Backbone as ProteinMPNN parsed JSONL, in Angstrom:
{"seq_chain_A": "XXXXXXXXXXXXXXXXXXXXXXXXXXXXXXXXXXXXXXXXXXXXXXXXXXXXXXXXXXXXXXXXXXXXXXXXXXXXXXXXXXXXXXXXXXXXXXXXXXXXXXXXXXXX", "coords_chain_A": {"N_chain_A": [[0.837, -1.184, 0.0], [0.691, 2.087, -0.705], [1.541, 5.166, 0.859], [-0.672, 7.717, 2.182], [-0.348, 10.79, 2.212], [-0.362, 13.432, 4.891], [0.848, 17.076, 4.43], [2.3, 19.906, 6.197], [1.51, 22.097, 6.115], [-1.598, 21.482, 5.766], [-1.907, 20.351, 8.096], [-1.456, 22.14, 10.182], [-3.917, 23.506, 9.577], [-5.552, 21.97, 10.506], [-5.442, 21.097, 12.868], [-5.936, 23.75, 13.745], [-8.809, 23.42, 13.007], [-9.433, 21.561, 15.28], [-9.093, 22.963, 17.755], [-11.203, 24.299, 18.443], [-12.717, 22.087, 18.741], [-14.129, 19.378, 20.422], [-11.302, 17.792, 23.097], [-9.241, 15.093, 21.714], [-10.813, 14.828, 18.775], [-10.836, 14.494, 15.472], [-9.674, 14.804, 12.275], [-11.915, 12.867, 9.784], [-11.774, 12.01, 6.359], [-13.615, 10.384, 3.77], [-14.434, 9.119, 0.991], [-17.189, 8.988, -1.193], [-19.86, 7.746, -3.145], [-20.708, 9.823, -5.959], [-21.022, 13.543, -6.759], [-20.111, 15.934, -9.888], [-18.175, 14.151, -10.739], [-17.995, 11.386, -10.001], [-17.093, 10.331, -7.934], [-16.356, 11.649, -4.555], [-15.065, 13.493, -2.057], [-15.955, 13.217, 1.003], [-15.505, 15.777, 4.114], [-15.148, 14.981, 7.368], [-15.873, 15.769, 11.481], [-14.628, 13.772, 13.518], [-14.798, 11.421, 16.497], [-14.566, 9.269, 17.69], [-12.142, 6.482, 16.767], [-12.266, 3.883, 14.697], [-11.723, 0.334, 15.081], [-10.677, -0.292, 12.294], [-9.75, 1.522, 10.902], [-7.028, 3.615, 9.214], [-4.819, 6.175, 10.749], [-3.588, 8.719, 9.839], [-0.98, 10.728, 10.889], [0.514, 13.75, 11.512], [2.732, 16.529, 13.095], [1.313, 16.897, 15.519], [-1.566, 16.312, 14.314], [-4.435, 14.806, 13.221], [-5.779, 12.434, 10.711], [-8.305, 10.456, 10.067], [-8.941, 7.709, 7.677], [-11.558, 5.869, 6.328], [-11.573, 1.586, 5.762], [-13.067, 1.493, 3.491], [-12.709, 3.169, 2.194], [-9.839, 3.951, 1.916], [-8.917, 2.408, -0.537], [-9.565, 4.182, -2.314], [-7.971, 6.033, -2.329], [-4.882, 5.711, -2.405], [-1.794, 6.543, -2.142], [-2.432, 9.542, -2.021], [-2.14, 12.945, -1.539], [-2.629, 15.193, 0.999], [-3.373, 18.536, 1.329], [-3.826, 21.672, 2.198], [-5.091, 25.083, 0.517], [-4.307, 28.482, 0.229], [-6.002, 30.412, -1.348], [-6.583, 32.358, -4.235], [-9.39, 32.129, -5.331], [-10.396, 31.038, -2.597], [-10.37, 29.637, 0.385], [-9.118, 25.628, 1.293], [-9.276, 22.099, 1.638], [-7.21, 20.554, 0.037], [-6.539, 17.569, -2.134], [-4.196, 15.986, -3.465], [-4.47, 13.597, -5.827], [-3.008, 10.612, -7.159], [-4.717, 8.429, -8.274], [-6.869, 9.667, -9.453], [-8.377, 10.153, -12.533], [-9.575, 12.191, -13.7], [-11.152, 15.062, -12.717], [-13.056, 17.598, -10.793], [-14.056, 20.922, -11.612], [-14.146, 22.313, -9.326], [-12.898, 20.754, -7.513], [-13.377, 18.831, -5.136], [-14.591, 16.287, -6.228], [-13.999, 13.423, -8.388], [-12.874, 11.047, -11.236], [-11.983, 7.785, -11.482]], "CA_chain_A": [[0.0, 0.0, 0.0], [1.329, 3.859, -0.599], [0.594, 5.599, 1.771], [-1.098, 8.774, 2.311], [0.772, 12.013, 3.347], [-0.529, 14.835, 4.917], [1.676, 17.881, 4.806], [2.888, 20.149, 7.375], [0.089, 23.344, 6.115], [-3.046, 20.387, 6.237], [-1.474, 19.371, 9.431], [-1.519, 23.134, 10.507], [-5.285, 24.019, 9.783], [-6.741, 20.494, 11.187], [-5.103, 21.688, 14.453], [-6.817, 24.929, 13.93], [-9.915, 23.416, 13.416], [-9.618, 21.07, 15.913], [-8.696, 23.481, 18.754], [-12.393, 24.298, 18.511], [-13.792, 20.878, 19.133], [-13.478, 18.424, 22.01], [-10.462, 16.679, 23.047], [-9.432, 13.629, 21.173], [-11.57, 15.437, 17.871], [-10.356, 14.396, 14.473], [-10.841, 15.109, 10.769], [-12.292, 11.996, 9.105], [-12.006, 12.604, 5.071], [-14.025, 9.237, 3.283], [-14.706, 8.889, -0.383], [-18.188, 8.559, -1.33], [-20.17, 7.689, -4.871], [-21.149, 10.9, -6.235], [-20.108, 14.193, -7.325], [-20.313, 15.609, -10.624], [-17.321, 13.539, -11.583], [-18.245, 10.08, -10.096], [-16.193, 10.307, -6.53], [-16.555, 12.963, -3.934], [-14.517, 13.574, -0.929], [-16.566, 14.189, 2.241], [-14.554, 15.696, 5.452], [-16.055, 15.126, 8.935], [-15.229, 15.783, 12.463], [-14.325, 12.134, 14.046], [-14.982, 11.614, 17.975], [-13.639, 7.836, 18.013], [-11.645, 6.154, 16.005], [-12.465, 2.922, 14.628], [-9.789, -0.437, 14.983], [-9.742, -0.814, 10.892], [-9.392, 3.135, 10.005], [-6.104, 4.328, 8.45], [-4.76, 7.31, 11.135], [-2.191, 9.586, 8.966], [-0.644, 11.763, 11.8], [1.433, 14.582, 11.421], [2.481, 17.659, 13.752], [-0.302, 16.364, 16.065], [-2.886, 16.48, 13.753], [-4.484, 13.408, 13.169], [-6.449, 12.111, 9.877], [-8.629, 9.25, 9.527], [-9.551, 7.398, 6.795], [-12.072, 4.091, 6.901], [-11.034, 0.998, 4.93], [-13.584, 1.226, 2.003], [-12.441, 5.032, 1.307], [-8.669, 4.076, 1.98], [-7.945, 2.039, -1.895], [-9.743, 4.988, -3.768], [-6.995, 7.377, -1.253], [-4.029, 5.228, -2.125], [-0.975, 7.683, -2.685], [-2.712, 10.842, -2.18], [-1.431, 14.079, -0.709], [-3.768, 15.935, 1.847], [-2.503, 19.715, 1.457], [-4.65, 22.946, 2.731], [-4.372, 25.995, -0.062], [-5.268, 29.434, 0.276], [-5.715, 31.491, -3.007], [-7.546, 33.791, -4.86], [-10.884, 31.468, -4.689], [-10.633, 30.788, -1.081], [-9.169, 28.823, 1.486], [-9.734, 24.998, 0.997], [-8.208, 21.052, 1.496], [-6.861, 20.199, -1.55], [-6.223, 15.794, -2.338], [-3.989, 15.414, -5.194], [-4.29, 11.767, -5.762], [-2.501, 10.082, -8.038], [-5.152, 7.548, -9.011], [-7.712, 10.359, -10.331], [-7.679, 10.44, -14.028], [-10.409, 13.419, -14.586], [-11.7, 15.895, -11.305], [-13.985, 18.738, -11.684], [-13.42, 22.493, -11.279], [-14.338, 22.412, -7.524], [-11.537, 19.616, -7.037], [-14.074, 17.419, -4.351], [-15.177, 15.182, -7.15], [-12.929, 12.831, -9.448], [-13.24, 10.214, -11.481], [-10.981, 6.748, -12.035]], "C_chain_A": [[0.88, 1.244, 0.0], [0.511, 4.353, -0.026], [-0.13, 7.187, 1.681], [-0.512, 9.386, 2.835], [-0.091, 13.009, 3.374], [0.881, 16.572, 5.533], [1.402, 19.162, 5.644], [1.463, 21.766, 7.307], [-1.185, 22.365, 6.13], [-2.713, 20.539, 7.642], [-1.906, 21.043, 11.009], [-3.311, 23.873, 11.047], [-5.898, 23.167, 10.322], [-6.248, 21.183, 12.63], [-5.546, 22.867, 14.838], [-7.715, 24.755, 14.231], [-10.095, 22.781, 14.422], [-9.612, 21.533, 17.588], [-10.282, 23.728, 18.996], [-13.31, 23.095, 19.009], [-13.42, 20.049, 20.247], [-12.467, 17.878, 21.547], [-10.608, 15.549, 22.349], [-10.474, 13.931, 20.019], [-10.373, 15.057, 16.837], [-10.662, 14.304, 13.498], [-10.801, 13.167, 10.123], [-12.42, 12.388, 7.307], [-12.34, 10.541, 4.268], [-14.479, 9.877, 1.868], [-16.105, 8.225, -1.0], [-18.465, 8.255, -2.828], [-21.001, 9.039, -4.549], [-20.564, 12.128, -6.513], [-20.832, 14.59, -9.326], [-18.913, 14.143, -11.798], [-17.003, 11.968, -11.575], [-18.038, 9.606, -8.615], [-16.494, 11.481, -5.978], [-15.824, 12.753, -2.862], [-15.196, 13.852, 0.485], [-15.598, 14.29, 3.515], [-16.019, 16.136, 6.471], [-15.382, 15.302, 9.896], [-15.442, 14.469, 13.194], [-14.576, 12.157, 15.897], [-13.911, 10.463, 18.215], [-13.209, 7.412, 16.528], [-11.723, 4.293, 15.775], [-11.422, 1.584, 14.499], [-9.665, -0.81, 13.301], [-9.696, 0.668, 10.38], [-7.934, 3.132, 9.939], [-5.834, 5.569, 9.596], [-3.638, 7.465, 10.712], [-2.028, 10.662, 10.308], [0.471, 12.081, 11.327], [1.397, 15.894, 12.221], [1.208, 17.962, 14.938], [-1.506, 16.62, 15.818], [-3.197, 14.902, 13.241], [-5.73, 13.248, 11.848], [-6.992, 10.663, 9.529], [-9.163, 8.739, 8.654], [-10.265, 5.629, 6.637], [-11.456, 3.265, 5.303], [-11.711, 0.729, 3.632], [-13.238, 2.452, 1.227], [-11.014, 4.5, 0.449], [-8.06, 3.224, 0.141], [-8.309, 3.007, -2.835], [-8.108, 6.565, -3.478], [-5.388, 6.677, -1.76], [-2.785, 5.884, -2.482], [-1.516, 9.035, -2.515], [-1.788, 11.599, -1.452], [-2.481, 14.952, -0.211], [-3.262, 17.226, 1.769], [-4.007, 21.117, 1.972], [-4.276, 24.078, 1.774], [-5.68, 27.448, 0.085], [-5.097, 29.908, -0.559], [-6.617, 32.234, -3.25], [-8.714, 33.368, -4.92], [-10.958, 30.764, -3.665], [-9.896, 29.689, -0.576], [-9.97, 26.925, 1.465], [-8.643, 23.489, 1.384], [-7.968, 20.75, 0.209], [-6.246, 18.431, -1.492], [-5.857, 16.158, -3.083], [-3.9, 13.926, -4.843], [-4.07, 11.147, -6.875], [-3.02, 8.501, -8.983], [-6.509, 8.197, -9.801], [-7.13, 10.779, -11.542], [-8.759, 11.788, -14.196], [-10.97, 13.97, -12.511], [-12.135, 16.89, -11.635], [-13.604, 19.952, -11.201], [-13.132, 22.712, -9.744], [-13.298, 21.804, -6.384], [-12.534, 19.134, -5.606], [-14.372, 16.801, -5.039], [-13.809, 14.746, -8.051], [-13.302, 11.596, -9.681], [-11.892, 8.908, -11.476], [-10.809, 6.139, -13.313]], "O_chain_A": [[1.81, 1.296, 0.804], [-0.717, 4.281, -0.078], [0.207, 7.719, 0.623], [0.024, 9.031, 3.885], [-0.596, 13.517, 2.373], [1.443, 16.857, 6.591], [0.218, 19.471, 5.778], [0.789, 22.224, 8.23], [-1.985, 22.906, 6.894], [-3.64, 20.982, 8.321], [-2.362, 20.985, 12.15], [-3.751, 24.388, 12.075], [-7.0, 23.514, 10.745], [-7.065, 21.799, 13.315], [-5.614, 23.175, 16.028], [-8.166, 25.279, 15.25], [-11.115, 23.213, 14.959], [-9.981, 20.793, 18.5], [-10.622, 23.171, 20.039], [-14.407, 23.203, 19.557], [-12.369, 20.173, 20.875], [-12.273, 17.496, 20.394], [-11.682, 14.96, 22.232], [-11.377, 13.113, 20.192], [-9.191, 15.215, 17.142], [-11.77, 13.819, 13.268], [-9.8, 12.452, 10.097], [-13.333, 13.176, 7.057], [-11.472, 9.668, 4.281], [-14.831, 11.051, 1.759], [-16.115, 7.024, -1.272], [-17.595, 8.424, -3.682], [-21.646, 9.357, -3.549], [-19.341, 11.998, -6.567], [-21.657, 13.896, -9.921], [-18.903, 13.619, -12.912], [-16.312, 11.323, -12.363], [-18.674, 8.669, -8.132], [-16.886, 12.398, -6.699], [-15.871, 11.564, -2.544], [-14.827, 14.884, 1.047], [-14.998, 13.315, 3.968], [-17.024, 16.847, 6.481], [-14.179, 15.121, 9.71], [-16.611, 14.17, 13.437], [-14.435, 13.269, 16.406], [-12.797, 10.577, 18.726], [-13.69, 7.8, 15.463], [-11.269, 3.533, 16.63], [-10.375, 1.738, 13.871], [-8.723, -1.513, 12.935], [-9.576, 0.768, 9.159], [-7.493, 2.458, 10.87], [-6.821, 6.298, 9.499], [-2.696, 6.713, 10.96], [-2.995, 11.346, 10.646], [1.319, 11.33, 10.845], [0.331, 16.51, 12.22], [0.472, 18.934, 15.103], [-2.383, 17.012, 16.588], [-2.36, 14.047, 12.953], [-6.69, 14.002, 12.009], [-6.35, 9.839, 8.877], [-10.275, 9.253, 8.536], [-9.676, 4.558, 6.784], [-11.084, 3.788, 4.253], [-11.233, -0.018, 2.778], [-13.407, 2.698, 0.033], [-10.82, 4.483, -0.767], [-6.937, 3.48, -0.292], [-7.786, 3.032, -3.949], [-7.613, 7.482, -4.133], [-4.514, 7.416, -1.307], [-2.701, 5.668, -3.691], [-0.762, 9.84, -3.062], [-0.827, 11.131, -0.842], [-3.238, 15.459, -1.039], [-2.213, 17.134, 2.406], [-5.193, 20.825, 1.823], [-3.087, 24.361, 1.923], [-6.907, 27.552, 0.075], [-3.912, 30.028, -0.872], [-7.403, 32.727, -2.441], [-9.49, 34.238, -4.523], [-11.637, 29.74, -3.745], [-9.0, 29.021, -1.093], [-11.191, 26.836, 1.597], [-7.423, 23.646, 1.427], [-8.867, 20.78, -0.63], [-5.404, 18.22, -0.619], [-6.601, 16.793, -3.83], [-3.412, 13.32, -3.889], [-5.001, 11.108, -7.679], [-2.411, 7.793, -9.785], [-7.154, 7.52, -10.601], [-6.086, 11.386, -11.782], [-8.444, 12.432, -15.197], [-11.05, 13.29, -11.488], [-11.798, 17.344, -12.728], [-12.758, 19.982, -10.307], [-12.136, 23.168, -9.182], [-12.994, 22.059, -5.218], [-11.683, 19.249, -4.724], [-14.85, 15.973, -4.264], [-12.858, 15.475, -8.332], [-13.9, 10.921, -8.844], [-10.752, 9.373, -11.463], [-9.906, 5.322, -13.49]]}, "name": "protein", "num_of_chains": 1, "seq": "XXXXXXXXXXXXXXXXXXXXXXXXXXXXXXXXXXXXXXXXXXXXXXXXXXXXXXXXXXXXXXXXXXXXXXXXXXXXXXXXXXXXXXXXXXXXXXXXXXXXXXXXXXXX"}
């Protein structure tokens, strides 16, 4: 398996958001059907953590991902970007062949 990396600006704003929520609070990001492009990314706030999830930690930020998301996730990069259309997580994932303007949707 390749793994998933989240880098050190993701790792930055999850600890932002998370300063807000209870102890032991973590972002959950799963891969649903749907989208206009076939795939969609949904992020949630996590309470517990389940014994077959995926936790990517970095900078004590913690990311989980469950095991039916984790083969469409395989290689990605979790990154946080702020730009000229707003502040946002950004996945590049290296098994999406097409993704739509919005970048939460992609297809295989």
């Amino acid at each position: 398996m390749t793994p998933i990396t989240l880098t050190s600006r993701a790792a930055r704003r999850i600890n932002e958001i998370m300063g807000a929520e209870p102890p032991g609070a973590m972002l959950r990001i799963s891969v649903n059907g749907g989208g206009c492009s076939g795939f969609q990314y949904a992020f949630d706030i996590a309470k517990d953590r389940a014994a077959d999830d995926l936790a990517v930690e970095r900078d004590g930020a913690t990311v989980l991902v469950d095991p039916t998301s984790l083969p469409y996730m395989e290689g990605a990069t979790i990154d946080f970007v702020n730009d000229l259309i707003g502040q946002s997580f950004k996945i590049e994932n290296p098994q999406a062949t097409a993704s739509c303007g919005c970048g939460t949707s992609f297809s295989l």
